[in-house]
C-alpha positions as a LaTeX table, in Angstrom:
\begin{tabular}{lrrr}
\hline
Residue & $x$ (\AA) & $y$ (\AA) & $z$ (\AA) \\
\hline
Met1 & $-2.81$ & $-23.88$ & 4.57 \\
Asp2 & 0.09 & $-21.47$ & 4.98 \\
Lys3 & $-0.69$ & $-17.82$ & 4.54 \\
Lys4 & 0.95 & $-16.10$ & 1.58 \\
Arg5 & 3.25 & $-13.27$ & 2.64 \\
Val6 & 2.64 & $-9.94$ & 0.88 \\
Leu7 & 4.57 & $-6.66$ & 1.04 \\
Phe8 & 3.14 & $-3.46$ & $-0.44$ \\
Ile9 & 5.75 & $-0.81$ & $-1.25$ \\
Cys10 & 5.49 & 2.85 & $-2.22$ \\
Val11 & 8.00 & 5.64 & $-1.89$ \\
His12 & 7.07 & 6.98 & 1.58 \\
Asn13 & 4.73 & 4.30 & 3.01 \\
Ser14 & 2.40 & 7.17 & 3.87 \\
Ala15 & $-0.76$ & 6.51 & 1.84 \\
Arg16 & $-1.05$ & 3.99 & $-1.03$ \\
Ser17 & 0.84 & 1.08 & 0.53 \\
Gln18 & $-0.85$ & 1.71 & 3.89 \\
Met19 & $-4.29$ & 1.65 & 2.25 \\
Ala20 & $-3.46$ & $-1.51$ & 0.30 \\
Glu21 & $-2.18$ & $-3.25$ & 3.44 \\
Ala22 & $-5.33$ & $-2.34$ & 5.38 \\
Tyr23 & $-7.64$ & $-3.48$ & 2.59 \\
Leu24 & $-5.94$ & $-6.84$ & 2.07 \\
Lys25 & $-5.94$ & $-7.51$ & 5.82 \\
Gln26 & $-9.64$ & $-6.68$ & 5.98 \\
Met27 & $-10.68$ & $-8.64$ & 2.88 \\
Ala28 & $-8.45$ & $-11.71$ & 3.12 \\
Gly29 & $-6.43$ & $-11.59$ & 6.31 \\
Asp30 & $-7.22$ & $-15.25$ & 6.80 \\
Arg31 & $-5.24$ & $-16.06$ & 3.61 \\
Phe32 & $-2.49$ & $-13.43$ & 3.62 \\
Glu33 & 0.10 & $-12.09$ & 6.03 \\
Val34 & 0.43 & $-8.44$ & 4.98 \\
Glu35 & 2.92 & $-5.64$ & 5.58 \\
Ser36 & 3.76 & $-2.36$ & 3.89 \\
Ala37 & 6.93 & $-0.30$ & 3.66 \\
Gly38 & 8.59 & 2.56 & 1.82 \\
Leu39 & 11.90 & 3.45 & 0.24 \\
Glu40 & 11.99 & 6.73 & 2.16 \\
Pro41 & 9.50 & 6.31 & 5.03 \\
Gly42 & 7.75 & 9.55 & 5.91 \\
Ile43 & 4.72 & 10.31 & 8.02 \\
Leu44 & 1.18 & 9.07 & 7.47 \\
Asn45 & $-0.75$ & 11.23 & 5.04 \\
Pro46 & $-3.65$ & 12.73 & 7.04 \\
Ile47 & $-5.92$ & 12.73 & 4.00 \\
Ala48 & $-5.28$ & 9.01 & 3.46 \\
Val49 & $-6.08$ & 8.42 & 7.14 \\
Glu50 & $-9.32$ & 10.38 & 6.79 \\
Thr51 & $-10.47$ & 8.63 & 3.61 \\
Met52 & $-9.90$ & 5.21 & 5.17 \\
Lys53 & $-11.73$ & 6.27 & 8.34 \\
Glu54 & $-14.72$ & 7.22 & 6.13 \\
Ile55 & $-15.11$ & 3.54 & 5.22 \\
Gly56 & $-14.54$ & 2.24 & 8.74 \\
Ile57 & $-10.83$ & 1.38 & 8.54 \\
Asp58 & $-8.60$ & 3.14 & 11.07 \\
Ile59 & $-4.95$ & 3.40 & 10.00 \\
Ser60 & $-4.21$ & 6.40 & 12.23 \\
Gly61 & $-2.09$ & 4.32 & 14.61 \\
Asn62 & 0.09 & 2.85 & 11.86 \\
Lys63 & 3.77 & 3.72 & 11.60 \\
Thr64 & 5.66 & 4.10 & 8.36 \\
Lys65 & 8.28 & 1.42 & 7.84 \\
Ser66 & 11.41 & 1.00 & 5.73 \\
Ala67 & 11.70 & $-1.65$ & 3.02 \\
Phe68 & 15.44 & $-1.66$ & 3.67 \\
Asp69 & 14.87 & $-2.52$ & 7.35 \\
Phe70 & 12.74 & $-5.48$ & 6.28 \\
Tyr71 & 15.49 & $-6.55$ & 3.88 \\
Arg72 & 18.16 & $-6.33$ & 6.62 \\
Gln73 & 15.90 & $-8.42$ & 8.87 \\
Gly74 & 15.91 & $-11.13$ & 6.19 \\
Lys75 & 12.17 & $-11.00$ & 5.62 \\
Gln76 & 10.93 & $-12.82$ & 2.55 \\
Tyr77 & 7.63 & $-12.52$ & 0.73 \\
Asp78 & 5.58 & $-14.52$ & $-1.74$ \\
Tyr79 & 4.47 & $-11.25$ & $-3.37$ \\
Val80 & 5.98 & $-7.78$ & $-3.39$ \\
Ile81 & 3.55 & $-5.30$ & $-4.89$ \\
Thr82 & 4.71 & $-1.79$ & $-5.73$ \\
Val83 & 1.94 & 0.81 & $-5.77$ \\
Cys84 & 3.92 & 3.85 & $-6.94$ \\
Asp85 & 2.39 & 5.99 & $-9.69$ \\
Glu86 & 3.74 & 5.54 & $-13.21$ \\
Ser87 & 5.80 & 8.75 & $-13.09$ \\
Gln88 & 7.55 & 7.50 & $-9.93$ \\
Ala89 & 7.82 & 3.83 & $-10.93$ \\
Ala90 & 11.59 & 4.07 & $-11.39$ \\
Lys91 & 11.92 & 5.14 & $-7.74$ \\
Cys92 & 9.96 & 2.15 & $-6.46$ \\
Pro93 & 12.37 & $-0.20$ & $-4.72$ \\
Val94 & 13.09 & $-3.70$ & $-5.91$ \\
Phe95 & 12.87 & $-6.22$ & $-3.09$ \\
Pro96 & 15.12 & $-9.25$ & $-3.55$ \\
Ala97 & 14.36 & $-12.90$ & $-2.81$ \\
Ile98 & 10.71 & $-12.85$ & $-3.76$ \\
Thr99 & 8.51 & $-15.29$ & $-5.55$ \\
Arg100 & 6.47 & $-12.73$ & $-7.53$ \\
Arg101 & 6.79 & $-8.99$ & $-8.07$ \\
Leu102 & 3.77 & $-7.01$ & $-9.25$ \\
His103 & 3.36 & $-3.32$ & $-10.06$ \\
Trp104 & 0.04 & $-1.56$ & $-9.61$ \\
Gly105 & 0.39 & 2.13 & $-10.46$ \\
Phe106 & $-1.68$ & 4.60 & $-8.44$ \\
Asp107 & $-1.40$ & 8.39 & $-8.23$ \\
Asp108 & 0.41 & 9.70 & $-5.16$ \\
Pro109 & $-1.90$ & 11.62 & $-2.80$ \\
Ala110 & 1.15 & 13.55 & $-1.55$ \\
Gly111 & 1.33 & 15.22 & $-4.96$ \\
Phe112 & $-2.30$ & 16.32 & $-5.10$ \\
Thr113 & $-2.95$ & 20.06 & $-5.24$ \\
Gly114 & $-5.98$ & 22.18 & $-4.50$ \\
Ser115 & $-8.15$ & 22.69 & $-1.47$ \\
Trp116 & $-8.49$ & 20.10 & 1.30 \\
Gln117 & $-11.81$ & 19.00 & $-0.24$ \\
Glu118 & $-10.24$ & 18.64 & $-3.72$ \\
Lys119 & $-7.36$ & 16.58 & $-2.33$ \\
Leu120 & $-9.83$ & 14.50 & $-0.33$ \\
Lys121 & $-11.84$ & 13.72 & $-3.47$ \\
Lys122 & $-8.72$ & 12.70 & $-5.43$ \\
Thr123 & $-7.51$ & 10.53 & $-2.54$ \\
Arg124 & $-10.91$ & 8.81 & $-2.35$ \\
Asn125 & $-10.48$ & 7.92 & $-6.03$ \\
Val126 & $-7.08$ & 6.34 & $-5.26$ \\
Arg127 & $-8.52$ & 4.52 & $-2.24$ \\
Asp128 & $-11.36$ & 3.10 & $-4.32$ \\
Ala129 & $-9.02$ & 2.08 & $-7.16$ \\
Ile130 & $-6.79$ & 0.23 & $-4.68$ \\
Lys131 & $-9.81$ & $-1.57$ & $-3.23$ \\
Gln132 & $-10.97$ & $-2.62$ & $-6.70$ \\
Lys133 & $-7.50$ & $-3.88$ & $-7.66$ \\
Ile134 & $-7.22$ & $-5.95$ & $-4.49$ \\
Glu135 & $-10.70$ & $-7.41$ & $-4.95$ \\
Glu136 & $-9.77$ & $-8.49$ & $-8.49$ \\
Trp137 & $-6.42$ & $-9.88$ & $-7.36$ \\
Ile138 & $-7.75$ & $-12.05$ & $-4.53$ \\
Glu139 & $-10.50$ & $-13.63$ & $-6.64$ \\
\hline
\end{tabular}
């Protein structure tokens, strides 16, 4: 059986798409070939890295990648899943030549305010929501 190719996209590829990529690889890497990218790649969000490390997934060595670079390379996917929050949905890139495009809106940890602990708690909520969505999707 051929693996389905999946690309997760968010604006900066710094948190949500990285978490989604890591979860899908962990839960169903035998069935999916998974990548993530951003419209404007930034740097990994340290709070996202920490919240994933709390559950035993290390994304600290990941690099942010550009959706446009993947497009120029001619990469094609069975699914492109945007994970931008609803207020940023218009900024989420559209990736051509795909079989299915899905949108799962999650809040952007980069926009969270408050103390480190408050941002950590909000990011955990996003992490857990992403995990739940992926679990539902792969069933």
